[in-house]
Tab-separated table of C-alpha atoms in Angstrom:
chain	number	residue	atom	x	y	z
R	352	UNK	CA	-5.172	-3.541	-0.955
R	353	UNK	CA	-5.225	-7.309	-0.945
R	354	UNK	CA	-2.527	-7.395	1.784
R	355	UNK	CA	-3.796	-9.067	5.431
R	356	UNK	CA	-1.834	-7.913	8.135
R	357	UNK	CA	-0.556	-10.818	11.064
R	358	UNK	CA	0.063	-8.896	13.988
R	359	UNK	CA	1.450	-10.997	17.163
R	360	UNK	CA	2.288	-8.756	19.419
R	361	UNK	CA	0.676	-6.085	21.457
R	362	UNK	CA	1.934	-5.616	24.405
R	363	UNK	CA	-0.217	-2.843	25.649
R	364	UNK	CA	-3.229	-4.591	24.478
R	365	UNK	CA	-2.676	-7.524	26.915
R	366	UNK	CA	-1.680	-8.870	30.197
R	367	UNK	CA	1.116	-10.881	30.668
R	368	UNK	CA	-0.146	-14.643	30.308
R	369	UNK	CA	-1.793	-13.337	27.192
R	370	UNK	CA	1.232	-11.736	25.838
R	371	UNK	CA	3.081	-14.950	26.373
R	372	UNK	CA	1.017	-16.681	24.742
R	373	UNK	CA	0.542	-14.767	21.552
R	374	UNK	CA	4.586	-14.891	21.745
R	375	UNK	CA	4.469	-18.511	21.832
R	376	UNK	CA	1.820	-18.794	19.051
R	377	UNK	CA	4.258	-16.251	16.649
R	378	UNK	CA	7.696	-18.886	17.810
R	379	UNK	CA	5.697	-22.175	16.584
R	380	UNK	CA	3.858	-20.046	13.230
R	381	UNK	CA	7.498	-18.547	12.367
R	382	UNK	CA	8.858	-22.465	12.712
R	383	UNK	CA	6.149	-23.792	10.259
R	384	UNK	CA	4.143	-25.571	12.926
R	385	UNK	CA	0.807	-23.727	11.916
R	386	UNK	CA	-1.241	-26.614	13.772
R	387	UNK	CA	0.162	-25.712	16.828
R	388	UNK	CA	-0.123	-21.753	16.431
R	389	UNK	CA	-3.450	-22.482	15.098
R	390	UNK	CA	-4.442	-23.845	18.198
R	391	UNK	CA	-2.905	-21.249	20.915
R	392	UNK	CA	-4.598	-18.460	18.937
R	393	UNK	CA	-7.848	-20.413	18.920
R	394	UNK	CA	-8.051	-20.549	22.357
R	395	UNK	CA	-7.223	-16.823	23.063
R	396	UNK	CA	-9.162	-16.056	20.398
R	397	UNK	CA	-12.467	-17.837	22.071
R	398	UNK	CA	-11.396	-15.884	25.235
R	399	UNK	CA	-12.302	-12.107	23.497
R	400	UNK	CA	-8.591	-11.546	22.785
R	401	UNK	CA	-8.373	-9.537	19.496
R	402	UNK	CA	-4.854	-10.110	18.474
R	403	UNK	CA	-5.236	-13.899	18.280
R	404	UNK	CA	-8.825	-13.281	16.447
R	405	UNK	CA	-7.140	-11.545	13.239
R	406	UNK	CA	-4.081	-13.776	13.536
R	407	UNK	CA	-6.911	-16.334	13.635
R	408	UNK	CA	-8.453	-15.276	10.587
R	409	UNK	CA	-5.351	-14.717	9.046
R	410	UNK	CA	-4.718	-18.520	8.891
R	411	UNK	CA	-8.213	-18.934	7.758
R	412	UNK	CA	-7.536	-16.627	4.964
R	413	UNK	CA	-4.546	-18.482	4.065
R	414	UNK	CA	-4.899	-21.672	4.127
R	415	UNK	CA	-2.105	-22.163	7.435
R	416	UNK	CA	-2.976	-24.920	9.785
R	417	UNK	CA	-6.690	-24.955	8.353
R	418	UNK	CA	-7.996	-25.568	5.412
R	419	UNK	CA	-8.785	-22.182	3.738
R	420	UNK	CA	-11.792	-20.939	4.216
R	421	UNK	CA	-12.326	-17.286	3.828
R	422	UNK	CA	-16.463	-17.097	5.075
R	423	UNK	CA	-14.405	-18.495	8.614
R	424	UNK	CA	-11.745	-15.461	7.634
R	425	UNK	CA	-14.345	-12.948	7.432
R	426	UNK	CA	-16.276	-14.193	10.784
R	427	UNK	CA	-13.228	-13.686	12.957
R	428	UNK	CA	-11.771	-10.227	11.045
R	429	UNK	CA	-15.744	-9.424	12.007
R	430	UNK	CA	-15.303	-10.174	15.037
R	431	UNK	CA	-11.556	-8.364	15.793
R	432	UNK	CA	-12.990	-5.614	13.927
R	433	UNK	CA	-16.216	-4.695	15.874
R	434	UNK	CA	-14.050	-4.809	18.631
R	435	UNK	CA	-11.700	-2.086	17.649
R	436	UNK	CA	-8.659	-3.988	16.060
R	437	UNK	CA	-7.127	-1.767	13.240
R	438	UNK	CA	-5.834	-4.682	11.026
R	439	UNK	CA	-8.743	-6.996	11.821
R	440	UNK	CA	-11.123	-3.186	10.661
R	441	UNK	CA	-8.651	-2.566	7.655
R	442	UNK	CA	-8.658	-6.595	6.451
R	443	UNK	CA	-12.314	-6.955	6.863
R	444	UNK	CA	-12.642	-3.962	4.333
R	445	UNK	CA	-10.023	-5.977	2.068
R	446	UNK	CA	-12.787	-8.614	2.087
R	447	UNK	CA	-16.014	-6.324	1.434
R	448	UNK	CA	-13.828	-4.348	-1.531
R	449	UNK	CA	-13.101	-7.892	-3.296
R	450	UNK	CA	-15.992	-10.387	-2.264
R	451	UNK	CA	-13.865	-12.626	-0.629
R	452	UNK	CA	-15.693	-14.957	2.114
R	453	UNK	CA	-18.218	-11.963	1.960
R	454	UNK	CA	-20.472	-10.282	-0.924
R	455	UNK	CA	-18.808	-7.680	-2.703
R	456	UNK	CA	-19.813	-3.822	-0.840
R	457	UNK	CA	-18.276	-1.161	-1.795
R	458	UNK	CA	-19.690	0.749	0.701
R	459	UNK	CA	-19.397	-1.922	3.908
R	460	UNK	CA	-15.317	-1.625	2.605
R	461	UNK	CA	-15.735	2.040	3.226
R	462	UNK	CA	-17.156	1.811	6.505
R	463	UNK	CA	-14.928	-0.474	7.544
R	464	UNK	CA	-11.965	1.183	5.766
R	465	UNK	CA	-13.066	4.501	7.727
R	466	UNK	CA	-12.580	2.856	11.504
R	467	UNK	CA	-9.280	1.562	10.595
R	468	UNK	CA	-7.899	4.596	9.371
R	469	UNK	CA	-9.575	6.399	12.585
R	470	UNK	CA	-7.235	4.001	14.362
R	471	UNK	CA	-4.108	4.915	12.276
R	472	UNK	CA	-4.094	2.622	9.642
R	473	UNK	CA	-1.957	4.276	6.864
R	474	UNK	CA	-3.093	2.143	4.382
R	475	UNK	CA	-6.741	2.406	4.998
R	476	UNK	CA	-6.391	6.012	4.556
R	477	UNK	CA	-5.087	5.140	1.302
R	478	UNK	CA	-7.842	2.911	0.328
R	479	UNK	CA	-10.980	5.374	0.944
R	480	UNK	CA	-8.854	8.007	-1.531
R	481	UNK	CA	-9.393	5.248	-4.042
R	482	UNK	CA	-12.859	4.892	-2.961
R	483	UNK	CA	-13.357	8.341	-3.168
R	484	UNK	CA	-11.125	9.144	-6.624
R	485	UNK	CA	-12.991	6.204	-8.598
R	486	UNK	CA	-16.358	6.841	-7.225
R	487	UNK	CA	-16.619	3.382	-5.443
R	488	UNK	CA	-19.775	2.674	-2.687
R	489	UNK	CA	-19.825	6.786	-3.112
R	490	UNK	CA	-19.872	9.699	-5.351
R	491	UNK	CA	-17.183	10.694	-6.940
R	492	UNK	CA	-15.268	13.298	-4.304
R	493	UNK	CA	-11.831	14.285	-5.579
R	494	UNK	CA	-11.361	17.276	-2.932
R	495	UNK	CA	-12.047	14.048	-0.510
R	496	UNK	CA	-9.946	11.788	-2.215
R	497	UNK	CA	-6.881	14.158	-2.367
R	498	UNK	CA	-7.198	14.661	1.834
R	499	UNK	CA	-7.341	11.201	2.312
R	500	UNK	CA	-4.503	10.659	-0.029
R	501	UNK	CA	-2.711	13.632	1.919
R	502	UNK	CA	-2.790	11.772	4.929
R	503	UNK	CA	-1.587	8.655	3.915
R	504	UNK	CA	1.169	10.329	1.729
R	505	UNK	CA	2.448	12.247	4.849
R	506	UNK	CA	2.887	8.890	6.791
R	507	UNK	CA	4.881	7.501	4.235
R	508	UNK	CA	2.804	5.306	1.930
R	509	UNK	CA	4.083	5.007	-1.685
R	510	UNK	CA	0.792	4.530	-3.430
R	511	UNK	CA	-1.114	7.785	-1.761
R	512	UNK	CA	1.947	9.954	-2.682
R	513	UNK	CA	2.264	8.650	-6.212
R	514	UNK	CA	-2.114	9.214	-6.224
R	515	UNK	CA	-1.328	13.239	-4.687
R	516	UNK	CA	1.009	13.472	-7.176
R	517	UNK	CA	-0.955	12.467	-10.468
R	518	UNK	CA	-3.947	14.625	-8.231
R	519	UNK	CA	-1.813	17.945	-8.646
R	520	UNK	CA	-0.489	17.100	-12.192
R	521	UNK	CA	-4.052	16.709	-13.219
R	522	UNK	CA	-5.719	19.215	-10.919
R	523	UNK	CA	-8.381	17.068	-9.880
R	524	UNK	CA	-9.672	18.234	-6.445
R	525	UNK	CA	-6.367	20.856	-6.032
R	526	UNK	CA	-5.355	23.557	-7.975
R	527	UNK	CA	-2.597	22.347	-10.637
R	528	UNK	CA	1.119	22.481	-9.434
R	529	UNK	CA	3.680	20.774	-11.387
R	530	UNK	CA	6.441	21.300	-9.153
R	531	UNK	CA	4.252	19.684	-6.199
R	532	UNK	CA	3.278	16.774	-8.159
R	533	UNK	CA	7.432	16.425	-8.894
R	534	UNK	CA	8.154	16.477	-5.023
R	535	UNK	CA	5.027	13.844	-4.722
R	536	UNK	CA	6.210	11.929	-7.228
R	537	UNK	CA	9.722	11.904	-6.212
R	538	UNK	CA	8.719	10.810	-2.601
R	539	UNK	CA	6.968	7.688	-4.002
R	540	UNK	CA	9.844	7.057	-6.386
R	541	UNK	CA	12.289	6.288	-3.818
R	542	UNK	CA	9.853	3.890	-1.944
R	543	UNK	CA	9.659	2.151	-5.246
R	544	UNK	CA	7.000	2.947	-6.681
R	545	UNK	CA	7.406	2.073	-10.670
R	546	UNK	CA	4.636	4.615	-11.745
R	547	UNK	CA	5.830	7.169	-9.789
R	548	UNK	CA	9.380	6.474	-11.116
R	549	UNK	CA	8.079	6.846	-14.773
R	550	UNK	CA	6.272	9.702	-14.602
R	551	UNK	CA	8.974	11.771	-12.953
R	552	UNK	CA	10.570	10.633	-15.995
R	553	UNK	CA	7.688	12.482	-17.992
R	554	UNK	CA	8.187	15.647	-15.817
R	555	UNK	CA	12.329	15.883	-16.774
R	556	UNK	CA	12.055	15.288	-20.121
R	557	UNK	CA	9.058	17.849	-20.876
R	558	UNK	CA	10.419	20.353	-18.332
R	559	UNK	CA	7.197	20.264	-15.957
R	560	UNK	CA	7.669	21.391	-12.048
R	561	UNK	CA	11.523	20.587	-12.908
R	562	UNK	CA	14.401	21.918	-15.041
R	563	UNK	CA	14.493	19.559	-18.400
R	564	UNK	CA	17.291	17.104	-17.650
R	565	UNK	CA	17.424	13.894	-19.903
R	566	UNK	CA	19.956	12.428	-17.783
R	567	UNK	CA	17.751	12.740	-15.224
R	568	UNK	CA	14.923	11.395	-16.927
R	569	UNK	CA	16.565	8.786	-18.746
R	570	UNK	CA	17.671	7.578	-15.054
R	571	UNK	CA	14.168	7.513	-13.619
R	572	UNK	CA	12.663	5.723	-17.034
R	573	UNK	CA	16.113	3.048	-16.388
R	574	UNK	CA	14.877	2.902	-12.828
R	575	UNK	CA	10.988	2.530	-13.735
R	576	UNK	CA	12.450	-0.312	-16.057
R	577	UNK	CA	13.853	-2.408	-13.481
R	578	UNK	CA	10.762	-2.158	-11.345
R	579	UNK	CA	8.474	-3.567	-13.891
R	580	UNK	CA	7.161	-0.527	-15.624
R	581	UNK	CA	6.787	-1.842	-18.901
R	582	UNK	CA	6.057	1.462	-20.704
R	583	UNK	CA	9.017	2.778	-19.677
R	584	UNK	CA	11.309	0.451	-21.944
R	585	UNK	CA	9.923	2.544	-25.164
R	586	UNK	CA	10.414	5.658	-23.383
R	587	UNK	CA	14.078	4.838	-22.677
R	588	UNK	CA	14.959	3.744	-26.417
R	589	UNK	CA	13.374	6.766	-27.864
R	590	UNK	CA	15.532	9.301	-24.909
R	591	UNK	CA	18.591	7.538	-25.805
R	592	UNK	CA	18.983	8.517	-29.438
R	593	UNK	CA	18.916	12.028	-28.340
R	594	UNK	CA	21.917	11.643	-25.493
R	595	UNK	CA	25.339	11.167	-25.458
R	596	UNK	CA	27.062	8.089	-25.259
R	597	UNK	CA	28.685	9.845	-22.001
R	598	UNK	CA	24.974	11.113	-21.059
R	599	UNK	CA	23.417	7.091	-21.342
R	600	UNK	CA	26.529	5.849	-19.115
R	601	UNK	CA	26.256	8.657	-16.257
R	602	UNK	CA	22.430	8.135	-16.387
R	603	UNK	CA	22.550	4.498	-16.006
R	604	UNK	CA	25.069	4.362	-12.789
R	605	UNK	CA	22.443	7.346	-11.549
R	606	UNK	CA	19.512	4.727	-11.768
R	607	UNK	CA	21.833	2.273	-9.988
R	608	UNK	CA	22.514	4.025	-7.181
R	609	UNK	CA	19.354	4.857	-6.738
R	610	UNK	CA	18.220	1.212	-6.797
R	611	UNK	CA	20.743	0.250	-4.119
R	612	UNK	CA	19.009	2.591	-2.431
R	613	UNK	CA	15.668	1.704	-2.394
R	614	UNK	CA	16.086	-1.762	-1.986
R	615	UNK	CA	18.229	-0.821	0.876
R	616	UNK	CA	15.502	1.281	1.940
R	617	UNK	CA	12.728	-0.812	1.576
R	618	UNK	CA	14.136	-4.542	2.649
């Protein structure tokens, strides 16, 4: 949730001069010269033009050609936002959710969280399912949650299909379904997701929504591992004493495959 998006370039959001401008300010920020870029998106920014007002907050957020300041951050994500920009809608949230340049507000982070995923922001979507699972600035909605989580899931995010997942393990707000949480948890394993990659893990060794395969699970633990799953190290040394030596070999050039992948995928 804490990332801030810097989007440069809209086309179909402005005219010409504009575009060329916000193309310029992206050329001098990607070359370091955050003064510069700094000051072209200032300028649009003053003019009403909402691109350069979250890229202009951005750099107040950051620290990029200005001194940090995140109560500046906050003013111009306000002002992108109320305006209809989806980043600008889905950052200002970011700031409500963690009291950064604003008080903490659960429930402003909602709102705000709410017109950015109206606009298609993916991970907003994701964001009021956590709202909405942990009882955040609301009451405690798991049927809610698990749409919202649906939604993001189906466009692709790694963190709302790894929620779904645990959502239909558990059967909080759905009705149980092992071998749905599996596919759920499979889809966020190969965008990375460590937690994911563990607990499909779980499901191969105890049999749940898949066939029991330790190879299988041993290679998603292995995988897990790499990522930074930390639990998943114990897991792996208690799995091996029951495998093969041949088992343990095909299971580790398994999880490396699948790591090319992903980090092919995901780059």
């Amino acid at each position: 949730m804490k990332k801030f998006i810097l989007n440069l370039l809209n086309m179909g959001m402005t005219g010409a001069s504009t575009y060329a401008a916000l193309h310029k300010g992206m050329e001098v920020f990607k070359a370091g010269d955050y003064a510069e870029a700094w000051s072209i998106f200032f300028k649009l920014a003053e003019k009403g033009d909402t691109e350069a007002q979250n890229n202009l907050a951005f750099m107040y957020y950051h620290g990029e050609g200005v001194p940090q300041d995140l109560h500046k951050a906050a003013q111009w994500f306000m002002v992108a936002a109320e305006h209809g920009h989806a980043d600008a809608q889905y950052n200002l949230g970011n700031l409500y959710y963690y009291g950064q340049g604003l008080e903490k507000n659960y429930q402003l982070a909602l709102k705000w969280y709410l017109r950015a995923a109206e606009n298609g922001k993916t991970a907003a979507q994701t964001n009021i399912g956590n709202l909405l699972y942990n009882g955040k600035g609301v009451e405690v909605d798991y049927f809610q949650a698990a749409r919202w989580f649906q939604k993001s899931a189906e466009n692709g995010d790694p963190k709302a299909q790894h929620n779904l997942a645990m959502m239909y393990y558990k059967g909080q707000g759905l009705h149980q379904d092992y071998h749905k949480a599996a596919q759920w948890y499979l889809k966020a394993a190969e965008n990375g997701d460590a937690k994911a990659q563990h607990n499909l893990g779980i499901l191969y060794y105890k049999g749940q929504g898949v066939i029991v395969d330790y190879v299988e699970s041993y290679a998603w633990f292995n995988l897990a591992n790499a990522f930074g799953h930390k639990a998943s190290s114990i897991n792996l040394n208690h799995l091996k004493s029951r495998m093969t030596a041949e088992q343990v070999a095909q299971a580790q050039a398994l999880s490396k495959d699948r790591w090319d992948m992903i980090h092919e995928k995901i780059k």
